[in-house]
Coordinates of C-alpha atoms in Angstrom, one line a residue:
X1 CA -21.2 -3.7 38.5
X2 CA -17.9 -5.7 37.9
X3 CA -16.4 -5.2 34.5
X4 CA -14.6 -8.0 32.7
X5 CA -11.0 -7.2 31.6
X6 CA -12.1 -6.6 27.9
X7 CA -15.0 -4.4 29.1
X8 CA -12.7 -2.4 31.2
X9 CA -10.2 -1.9 28.3
X10 CA -13.0 -0.9 25.9
X11 CA -14.4 1.5 28.5
X12 CA -10.9 3.0 28.9
X13 CA -10.7 3.7 25.2
X14 CA -14.0 5.2 25.0
X15 CA -13.3 7.5 28.0
X16 CA -10.0 8.5 26.4
X17 CA -12.1 9.6 23.3
X18 CA -13.7 12.3 25.5
X19 CA -11.9 15.5 25.0
X20 CA -10.4 14.5 21.7
X21 CA -11.5 17.1 19.1
X22 CA -12.4 16.2 15.6
X23 CA -9.8 17.5 13.2
X24 CA -10.1 17.9 9.6
X25 CA -8.2 19.6 6.8
X26 CA -9.8 22.5 5.2
X27 CA -9.2 23.8 1.7
X28 CA -5.7 24.9 1.1
X29 CA -4.0 26.6 -1.8
X30 CA -0.8 25.2 -3.4
X31 CA 2.2 27.1 -2.4
X32 CA 4.4 26.5 -5.4
X33 CA 2.5 24.5 -8.2
X34 CA -0.7 25.4 -10.0
X35 CA -3.4 22.9 -10.9
X36 CA -3.0 23.6 -14.7
X37 CA -1.0 20.4 -15.3
X38 CA -3.5 18.4 -13.4
X39 CA -6.3 20.0 -15.3
X40 CA -4.7 19.1 -18.7
X41 CA -4.2 15.5 -17.7
X42 CA -7.8 15.1 -16.3
X43 CA -9.2 16.6 -19.6
X44 CA -7.1 14.0 -21.5
X45 CA -8.1 11.2 -19.3
X46 CA -11.8 12.1 -19.6
X47 CA -11.5 12.3 -23.3
X48 CA -10.4 8.7 -23.7
X49 CA -13.0 7.2 -21.3
X50 CA -16.5 6.2 -22.2
X51 CA -17.4 6.3 -18.5
X52 CA -19.4 3.1 -18.5
X53 CA -19.8 3.3 -14.7
X54 CA -20.3 6.5 -12.7
X55 CA -19.9 6.3 -8.9
X56 CA -19.7 9.2 -6.4
X57 CA -17.5 11.5 -8.5
X58 CA -18.2 11.7 -12.2
X59 CA -15.6 12.5 -14.8
X60 CA -17.0 15.9 -15.2
X61 CA -16.5 16.5 -11.5
X62 CA -13.1 14.8 -11.3
X63 CA -10.9 17.8 -11.7
X64 CA -12.6 19.9 -9.0
X65 CA -12.6 16.9 -6.7
X66 CA -8.9 16.0 -7.3
X67 CA -7.8 19.7 -7.0
X68 CA -9.4 19.8 -3.5
X69 CA -8.1 16.5 -2.3
X70 CA -4.7 15.3 -3.7
X71 CA -1.1 16.5 -3.2
X72 CA 0.1 18.1 -6.5
X73 CA 3.3 16.7 -7.9
X74 CA 5.7 17.4 -10.8
X75 CA 9.1 15.9 -11.8
X76 CA 11.3 15.5 -14.9
X77 CA 10.0 12.0 -15.5
X78 CA 6.9 12.5 -17.7
X79 CA 5.8 8.9 -17.3
X80 CA 5.9 9.0 -13.4
X81 CA 4.2 12.4 -13.4
X82 CA 1.4 11.5 -15.8
X83 CA 0.6 8.1 -14.1
X84 CA 0.6 9.8 -10.7
X85 CA -2.3 12.0 -11.8
X86 CA -3.9 9.1 -13.7
X87 CA -3.9 6.8 -10.6
X88 CA -5.6 9.5 -8.5
X89 CA -8.1 10.0 -11.4
X90 CA -8.9 6.3 -11.5
X91 CA -8.8 5.8 -7.7
X92 CA -11.6 8.5 -7.6
X93 CA -13.6 6.4 -10.0
X94 CA -14.0 3.7 -7.2
X95 CA -15.3 6.0 -4.5
X96 CA -18.8 4.7 -3.9
X97 CA -21.5 6.0 -1.5
X98 CA -23.5 3.2 0.2
X99 CA -26.2 3.3 2.8
X100 CA -23.5 2.6 5.3
X101 CA -20.9 5.1 4.2
X102 CA -18.3 5.5 1.5
X103 CA -16.2 2.6 0.3
X104 CA -13.6 2.1 -2.4
X105 CA -14.5 -0.7 -4.8
X106 CA -11.9 -3.0 -6.5
X107 CA -13.6 -3.6 -9.7
X108 CA -15.4 -1.0 -11.7
X109 CA -17.9 -3.6 -13.0
X110 CA -19.7 -6.2 -10.8
X111 CA -18.0 -9.5 -10.3
X112 CA -19.3 -12.8 -8.8
X113 CA -17.1 -12.9 -5.8
X114 CA -17.8 -9.4 -4.6
X115 CA -19.5 -8.6 -1.4
X116 CA -22.4 -6.2 -0.8
X117 CA -22.2 -2.9 -2.7
X118 CA -19.2 -4.3 -4.6
X119 CA -16.9 -4.4 -1.6
X120 CA -13.8 -6.7 -1.7
X121 CA -11.3 -6.8 1.1
X122 CA -8.3 -8.1 -0.9
X123 CA -6.6 -4.7 -1.6
X124 CA -7.9 -2.9 1.5
X125 CA -4.4 -2.3 2.6
X126 CA -3.4 -0.8 -0.7
X127 CA -6.6 1.5 -0.7
X128 CA -5.8 2.9 2.8
X129 CA -2.1 3.5 2.1
X130 CA -3.1 5.4 -1.1
X131 CA -6.1 7.2 0.5
X132 CA -4.3 8.3 3.6
X133 CA -2.8 11.3 1.5
X134 CA -6.4 12.6 0.6
X135 CA -7.2 15.9 2.2
X136 CA -10.7 14.9 3.1
X137 CA -10.3 11.9 5.3
X138 CA -14.1 11.1 5.6
X139 CA -13.9 8.8 2.7
X140 CA -11.2 6.5 4.2
X141 CA -12.6 6.8 7.7
X142 CA -16.1 5.7 6.6
X143 CA -14.4 2.9 4.4
X144 CA -12.6 1.5 7.5
X145 CA -15.8 1.8 9.6
X146 CA -17.7 -0.1 6.9
X147 CA -15.2 -3.1 7.1
X148 CA -14.8 -3.2 10.9
X149 CA -18.3 -2.3 12.0
X150 CA -21.0 -2.9 9.3
X151 CA -19.7 -5.5 6.9
X152 CA -19.2 -8.2 9.5
X153 CA -22.9 -8.1 10.2
X154 CA -23.8 -9.0 6.6
X155 CA -24.6 -12.7 5.9
X156 CA -22.4 -13.9 4.5
X157 CA -19.7 -11.6 5.5
X158 CA -16.7 -11.3 3.1
X159 CA -14.4 -9.5 5.5
X160 CA -12.0 -12.5 5.9
X161 CA -12.3 -13.7 2.3
X162 CA -8.7 -12.5 1.8
X163 CA -5.6 -12.0 3.9
X164 CA -5.2 -8.5 5.1
X165 CA -2.7 -6.0 6.6
X166 CA -5.5 -3.8 7.9
X167 CA -4.1 -2.9 11.3
X168 CA -0.8 -1.9 9.8
X169 CA -2.6 0.3 7.2
X170 CA -4.8 1.9 9.8
X171 CA -1.7 2.8 11.9
X172 CA 0.1 4.2 8.9
X173 CA -3.1 6.3 8.2
X174 CA -2.8 7.6 11.7
X175 CA 0.8 8.6 11.1
X176 CA -0.2 11.0 8.4
X177 CA -3.5 12.3 9.7
X178 CA -3.3 11.9 13.5
X179 CA -6.8 10.7 13.7
X180 CA -6.9 9.7 17.4
X181 CA -10.6 10.0 17.7
X182 CA -11.0 7.4 15.0
X183 CA -8.2 5.2 16.2
X184 CA -9.6 5.0 19.6
X185 CA -12.8 3.5 18.0
X186 CA -11.0 1.0 15.8
X187 CA -8.3 -0.3 18.2
X188 CA -10.6 -2.8 20.1
X189 CA -12.1 -3.9 16.8
X190 CA -8.6 -4.5 15.3
X191 CA -7.6 -6.4 18.5
X192 CA -10.6 -8.7 18.0
X193 CA -9.9 -9.1 14.4
X194 CA -6.4 -10.3 15.0
X195 CA -7.6 -12.9 17.4
X196 CA -10.1 -14.1 14.8
X197 CA -7.4 -14.6 12.4
X198 CA -5.5 -16.6 15.0
X199 CA -8.6 -18.9 15.5
X200 CA -9.1 -19.2 11.7
X201 CA -5.5 -19.6 10.4
X202 CA -2.9 -20.1 13.0
X203 CA -1.1 -23.4 13.2
X204 CA 0.1 -24.9 16.6
X205 CA 3.6 -23.9 15.5
X206 CA 2.5 -20.3 15.6
X207 CA 2.8 -19.7 11.9
X208 CA -0.3 -18.8 9.8
X209 CA -1.4 -20.8 6.7
X210 CA -3.4 -19.6 3.8
X211 CA -4.8 -20.9 0.4
X212 CA -3.3 -19.0 -2.5
X213 CA -6.6 -18.0 -3.7
X214 CA -7.3 -16.4 -0.2
X215 CA -4.2 -14.4 -0.5
X216 CA -5.7 -13.1 -3.9
X217 CA -2.9 -15.0 -5.6
X218 CA -4.5 -18.1 -7.1
X219 CA -2.9 -20.5 -9.6
X220 CA 0.6 -19.7 -8.1
X221 CA 3.7 -21.8 -8.6
X222 CA 3.6 -22.7 -4.9
X223 CA 0.1 -24.0 -5.7
X224 CA -3.1 -24.6 -4.0
X225 CA -6.5 -23.2 -3.8
X226 CA -7.1 -26.0 -1.3
X227 CA -3.6 -26.4 0.1
X228 CA -2.9 -25.0 3.7
X229 CA 0.5 -23.5 2.8
X230 CA 2.6 -21.5 5.3
X231 CA 3.1 -18.5 3.1
X232 CA 5.4 -15.4 3.5
X233 CA 2.4 -13.2 2.6
X234 CA -0.1 -13.9 5.4
X235 CA 2.7 -14.3 8.0
X236 CA 4.2 -11.0 7.1
X237 CA 0.8 -9.3 7.2
X238 CA 0.1 -10.7 10.7
X239 CA 3.6 -9.6 11.9
X240 CA 2.8 -6.1 10.5
X241 CA -0.6 -6.1 12.2
X242 CA 0.9 -7.2 15.5
X243 CA 3.5 -4.5 15.3
X244 CA 0.8 -1.9 14.6
X245 CA -1.4 -3.0 17.4
X246 CA 1.5 -2.7 19.8
X247 CA 2.3 0.8 18.6
X248 CA -1.5 1.7 19.0
X249 CA -1.5 0.3 22.5
X250 CA 1.6 2.4 23.4
X251 CA -0.1 5.5 22.0
X252 CA -3.0 5.0 24.5
X253 CA -0.8 3.7 27.2
X254 CA -2.4 0.3 27.4
X255 CA 0.6 -1.7 28.6
X256 CA -1.3 -5.1 28.4
X257 CA -1.9 -4.5 24.7
X258 CA 1.7 -3.4 24.1
X259 CA 3.1 -6.5 25.8
X260 CA 0.6 -8.8 24.1
X261 CA 1.4 -7.8 20.6
X262 CA 5.1 -7.2 21.1
X263 CA 5.3 -10.9 22.2
X264 CA 3.3 -12.0 19.2
X265 CA 5.3 -10.0 16.7
X266 CA 8.6 -11.2 18.2
X267 CA 7.5 -14.9 18.0
X268 CA 6.2 -14.5 14.5
X269 CA 9.4 -12.8 13.3
X270 CA 11.5 -15.7 14.5
X271 CA 9.2 -18.2 13.0
X272 CA 9.3 -16.6 9.6
X273 CA 13.0 -16.4 9.6
X274 CA 13.5 -19.9 10.9
X275 CA 10.8 -21.6 8.9
X276 CA 10.3 -19.7 5.6
X277 CA 13.8 -18.5 4.8
X278 CA 15.5 -21.0 2.3
X279 CA 19.2 -20.5 3.1
X280 CA 20.3 -22.3 0.0
X281 CA 18.2 -20.1 -2.2
X282 CA 18.5 -16.8 -0.2
X283 CA 14.8 -16.2 -0.2
X284 CA 11.6 -16.3 1.8
X285 CA 9.5 -19.0 0.4
X286 CA 6.2 -20.8 0.9
X287 CA 6.5 -24.0 2.9
X288 CA 4.1 -26.8 1.9
X289 CA 2.3 -29.0 4.5
X290 CA 4.9 -31.8 3.8
X291 CA 7.7 -29.4 4.8
X292 CA 9.1 -28.7 1.3
X293 CA 9.8 -25.2 0.2
X294 CA 8.5 -23.8 -3.0
X295 CA 10.2 -21.9 -5.7
X296 CA 10.9 -18.2 -5.3
X297 CA 7.9 -16.0 -5.7
X298 CA 7.3 -12.2 -5.3
X299 CA 5.7 -12.8 -2.0
X300 CA 9.2 -13.4 -0.7
X301 CA 9.8 -9.8 -0.8
X302 CA 6.8 -8.9 1.3
X303 CA 8.6 -9.3 4.7
X304 CA 10.5 -6.2 3.9
X305 CA 7.2 -4.3 3.5
X306 CA 7.0 -4.6 7.3
X307 CA 10.7 -4.4 8.1
X308 CA 10.6 -8.0 9.3
X309 CA 14.0 -9.5 8.2
X310 CA 17.2 -8.9 10.2
X311 CA 19.5 -6.3 8.9
X312 CA 22.1 -8.7 7.6
X313 CA 23.8 -9.2 4.3
X314 CA 22.5 -12.8 4.2
X315 CA 18.9 -11.6 3.8
X316 CA 19.7 -8.6 1.6
X317 CA 20.9 -11.0 -1.0
X318 CA 17.3 -11.8 -1.9
X319 CA 17.1 -8.5 -3.7
X320 CA 19.7 -9.6 -6.3
X321 CA 16.9 -11.6 -7.8
X322 CA 15.2 -8.3 -8.8
X323 CA 18.0 -7.7 -11.5
X324 CA 18.4 -11.2 -12.6
X325 CA 16.6 -12.1 -15.8
X326 CA 16.3 -15.7 -14.5
X327 CA 14.8 -14.2 -11.3
X328 CA 12.1 -11.4 -11.4
X329 CA 13.4 -9.1 -14.0
X330 CA 11.4 -8.9 -17.3
X331 CA 11.0 -6.4 -20.1
X332 CA 7.7 -5.1 -18.8
X333 CA 8.1 -5.4 -15.1
X334 CA 8.6 -7.6 -12.0
X335 CA 7.2 -11.1 -12.4
X336 CA 5.3 -12.8 -9.6
X337 CA 7.4 -16.0 -9.8
X338 CA 11.1 -16.6 -10.7
X339 CA 11.5 -17.0 -14.5
X340 CA 13.8 -20.0 -14.0
X341 CA 10.9 -22.0 -12.4
X342 CA 10.0 -24.9 -14.7
X343 CA 6.2 -24.2 -14.4
X344 CA 6.5 -20.5 -15.0
X345 CA 3.4 -19.2 -16.9
X346 CA 2.0 -22.8 -17.7
X347 CA -1.4 -22.5 -15.9
X348 CA -3.2 -20.5 -18.5
X349 CA -3.4 -17.1 -20.2
X350 CA -6.1 -14.8 -18.9
X351 CA -8.8 -17.4 -18.3
X352 CA -8.5 -17.3 -14.6
X353 CA -6.2 -15.2 -12.4
X354 CA -2.7 -16.8 -12.8
X355 CA -0.1 -15.7 -10.4
X356 CA 2.5 -18.2 -11.8
X357 CA 4.7 -15.5 -13.3
X358 CA 2.7 -12.8 -15.0
X359 CA 3.1 -9.1 -13.8
X360 CA 0.6 -8.2 -11.2
X361 CA 0.5 -4.5 -10.0
X362 CA -0.7 -5.7 -6.6
X363 CA 2.6 -7.6 -6.1
X364 CA 4.8 -4.8 -7.7
X365 CA 3.4 -2.3 -5.2
X366 CA 4.4 -4.6 -2.4
X367 CA 7.8 -5.2 -3.8
X368 CA 8.6 -1.7 -4.4
X369 CA 7.5 -0.7 -0.8
X370 CA 9.8 -3.5 0.5
X371 CA 12.7 -2.2 -1.7
X372 CA 12.1 1.3 -0.4
X373 CA 12.2 0.1 3.2
X374 CA 15.4 -1.8 2.5
X375 CA 17.0 1.4 1.2
X376 CA 15.8 3.6 3.9
X377 CA 15.8 1.5 7.0
X378 CA 18.6 -1.1 6.5
X379 CA 22.4 -0.7 6.4
X380 CA 23.1 -4.0 4.7
X381 CA 21.8 -3.8 1.2
X382 CA 24.4 -5.9 -0.7
X383 CA 24.9 -3.4 -3.4
X384 CA 21.2 -2.4 -4.0
X385 CA 20.8 1.4 -4.4
X386 CA 18.2 4.0 -4.9
X387 CA 18.9 4.0 -8.7
X388 CA 17.3 0.4 -8.8
X389 CA 14.2 1.8 -7.0
X390 CA 13.8 4.5 -9.5
X391 CA 14.4 2.2 -12.4
X392 CA 11.7 -0.2 -11.3
X393 CA 9.2 2.6 -10.4
X394 CA 9.7 4.1 -13.8
X395 CA 9.1 0.7 -15.4
X396 CA 6.0 0.3 -13.3
X397 CA 4.8 3.7 -14.5
X398 CA 5.5 2.9 -18.2
X399 CA 3.6 -0.4 -17.8
X400 CA 0.4 1.6 -17.3
X401 CA -0.6 1.6 -20.9
X402 CA -2.9 -0.1 -23.4
X403 CA -2.8 0.7 -27.1
X404 CA -0.5 3.7 -26.1
X405 CA -3.0 5.2 -23.7
X406 CA -2.9 5.3 -19.9
X407 CA -4.5 2.1 -18.4
X408 CA -4.4 0.0 -15.3
X409 CA -5.8 -3.6 -15.4
X410 CA -5.4 -6.9 -13.7
X411 CA -2.2 -8.6 -15.0
X412 CA 0.3 -8.5 -17.8
X413 CA 2.4 -10.6 -20.0
X414 CA 6.0 -10.0 -18.8
X415 CA 7.4 -9.8 -22.4
X416 CA 4.9 -7.8 -24.3
X417 CA 2.9 -5.9 -21.7
X418 CA -0.4 -7.2 -23.1
X419 CA -3.1 -7.1 -20.4
X420 CA -4.1 -10.8 -20.0
X421 CA -7.8 -10.1 -19.5
X422 CA -7.8 -8.4 -22.9
X423 CA -10.8 -6.1 -23.4
X424 CA -12.8 -7.7 -20.5
X425 CA -14.6 -4.6 -19.0
X426 CA -14.0 -5.9 -15.4
X427 CA -10.3 -5.4 -15.8
X428 CA -10.5 -1.6 -16.6
X429 CA -9.5 0.7 -13.8
X430 CA -8.6 -2.2 -11.7
X431 CA -8.2 -0.8 -8.2
X432 CA -5.9 -3.6 -6.8
X433 CA -2.6 -1.9 -6.3
X434 CA -1.0 1.4 -5.3
X435 CA 1.2 4.0 -7.1
X436 CA 0.7 7.5 -5.6
X437 CA 1.8 6.3 -2.1
X438 CA 5.0 4.9 -3.6
X439 CA 5.8 8.4 -5.1
X440 CA 5.0 10.4 -2.0
X441 CA 6.2 8.0 0.8
X442 CA 9.1 6.3 -1.0
X443 CA 10.3 8.2 -4.1
X444 CA 10.1 11.6 -2.4
X445 CA 10.5 9.9 0.9
X446 CA 8.1 11.7 3.1
X447 CA 8.2 9.5 6.2
X448 CA 5.3 10.2 8.7
X449 CA 5.9 9.9 12.4
X450 CA 3.9 9.6 15.6
X451 CA 5.5 12.8 17.0
X452 CA 6.0 16.3 15.6
X453 CA 9.2 15.2 13.9
X454 CA 9.2 14.6 10.2
X455 CA 11.8 12.9 8.1
X456 CA 12.3 13.1 4.3
X457 CA 14.4 10.3 2.8
X458 CA 14.4 10.8 -1.0
X459 CA 15.0 8.0 -3.3
X460 CA 15.1 10.2 -6.5
X461 CA 17.9 9.7 -8.9
X462 CA 20.9 12.0 -9.0
X463 CA 19.9 12.9 -12.6
X464 CA 16.9 15.0 -11.4
X465 CA 17.6 18.6 -11.1
X466 CA 14.1 19.4 -9.6
X467 CA 10.8 18.1 -8.3
X468 CA 8.0 19.5 -6.2
X469 CA 5.3 17.8 -4.0
X470 CA 2.8 20.5 -2.9
X471 CA -0.3 20.9 -1.0
X472 CA 0.0 17.8 1.1
X473 CA -2.1 17.5 4.1
X474 CA -0.2 16.3 7.2
X475 CA -0.8 16.6 11.0
X476 CA -3.3 19.4 10.3
X477 CA -0.7 21.4 8.3
X478 CA 0.0 21.7 4.6
X479 CA 3.5 20.6 3.4
X480 CA 5.6 21.5 0.3
X481 CA 8.7 19.5 -0.5
X482 CA 10.8 20.6 -3.3
X483 CA 14.3 19.9 -4.8
X484 CA 15.8 22.8 -6.9
X485 CA 19.4 22.1 -7.8
X486 CA 20.1 25.6 -9.1
X487 CA 17.3 27.5 -7.3
X488 CA 16.1 28.9 -10.7
X489 CA 13.2 26.3 -11.3
X490 CA 10.9 27.5 -8.5
X491 CA 12.7 30.6 -7.1
X492 CA 12.4 29.5 -3.6
X493 CA 16.1 28.6 -2.9
X494 CA 18.6 26.0 -3.8
X495 CA 18.7 22.4 -2.6
X496 CA 16.0 20.1 -0.9
X497 CA 13.5 22.4 1.0
X498 CA 10.6 21.7 3.2
X499 CA 7.9 24.3 3.7
X500 CA 5.0 24.1 6.3
X501 CA 2.0 26.2 5.6
X502 CA 4.3 28.2 3.3
X503 CA 7.1 28.7 5.8
X504 CA 10.5 27.3 5.1
X505 CA 11.4 25.0 8.1
X506 CA 14.3 22.9 6.8
X507 CA 16.7 22.6 3.9
X508 CA 19.7 20.6 2.7
X509 CA 22.2 21.1 -0.1
X510 CA 21.9 17.5 -1.3
X511 CA 19.3 14.9 -1.8
X512 CA 20.1 13.4 1.6
X513 CA 17.9 12.9 4.6
X514 CA 16.2 15.9 5.9
X515 CA 14.4 16.2 9.3
X516 CA 12.3 18.9 10.7
X517 CA 10.0 19.7 13.6
X518 CA 6.3 20.2 12.6
X519 CA 4.8 22.5 15.3

C-alpha cells in the first residue's frame, strides 16, 4: 500500500503516540496558603446567587471542586484577590457535561445563536488560556476534543462561526501541562483547520478578511456585519496559529510542517505591518475593501498578544493611546474604540452587541495580554511600564461589580460602569473573557516553557510587600511562587522565591526576572 503524504504524516504522529504515557496531576496540598480565604469567598458568592442554572458543579460543590483544581492566590490588592476567586467560581459554573464530553459554555442561559449543548466558539481561546491552570486537565482536553473532532460533524457545525486563535491556545496549554499524548492527536486536525480558514477567509494578497460580527465584535466603528474587512484581529489570530503550528511541528520533528508554517507566519507578519499599520496614526487598524483605514479600535492591540509587531519605538507608540482620555482610557476601563472617533457609542445602548466604544471584558483581556507581552518581551516600550499594567488590571478587577456585588457581564458603559444588558439573565456570569490567566501568567509572570527551564517575570507594583501563588500544577510538579520583602509574612525567606514540590529551587532579592530548572 502506498500512503499519500498526508497519510504518512498522520501515521507518523500516531506512531509517535505509542510509548507516550498518560500524565495527570494528582491531589496536592498547598505549601504556604490555606483554603480558608477561598472558602470564605465561595460562601459569599454562593449567598448572593440564586443559582438559576446548575451545570456539572453546583454551588454547594463549588468550594470542594475549586480547592482541588485551582492555584491559590493572595495579594495586598483586595479587588484583584477577590475577583481572582470570583472568576474561578464563575468559570466553574460553565463546565457542562455532554454526551460527547465536557465543554465550557459562554452564556449561562440559552441564546439563539448557540450551537449544540450551548457551545459557542467565540471565546474558545480565552477558555483554554484560563483552563490550562486547572489541576484536572480532563475538562479542557475533552473540550478541545469536542470542537476538533465531534462538533464539526454536527449539521450545521458552528465551529467557524467566529474567528479563533485555537492552535495558539492549544500550544500554550501544552507549555503548562506537557500533554504530548493529546497534542499528537490534535496537531493534524489543527493543520486541517488552518487550511480551512485559508479557503474560507484568505484573500489573494495573503491577508484574511472577516465580518465584524464573526469576530464577535458587531456594530463596530470599522463597521460591517456584511463587509469583508481586513481586520487586525483575525490576521493576528492566524499569525499566532501559524507560529504555534510551527512550534508543534518542531516538537515532533516534522520539518515539512515547521517550514510550512514558518513561511506562512513570516508572510502574514509582513502583510499585517505593511497593510494594517497606519503610520500617521501610529496604530494597527482595519482596512476596508476600498483601501481606507478605519479609526483606532482595541483590536489594534491584538498583534502584541502574539508578539507580532517589530520591536521598534514606532510601533510601541500605539500604547500611548491606553493613557489618553481621547484614546482608550475611560473612568471604568478600556474602551473598544477611541473616544475621539465621531461615531463613538452612537449605534445603540444594550439592544444589540455594540462594539463601537463600550467596555468589553473580551477585548480588555486581549489588550492586557498584549501589554504584558510588550513589557516582558520587547525592549522598546516608549515609556510604558509595569505600573500601567497593574493600574489597568486593578481597574479591570474593580469593574467586576453590579450594585456593589461581584459580577461579570457582557459590556459596560465606560463612564458609569452600568452593564448595558441591564438585568437580562443571559448576561450574568458571561464567560467571554479571562482574568485568572492574567494574574498567573502576566501579573505574577509565570512564563511556561517547552523545556525544563521556567521563567518568572513579575509585573507586580513596587508597592507590594508580599504575594503568594500556591498549589499550581506545572509539568507534573506543584509550584509555589512568593514575594516576601521582609521574610516575615510567610516565614520562608526574603525576596522572590520559587518552590517546586515544597523545595526551594530559586530566589532573588528583587522583583526582577527569576529563572529555574524544573527537573
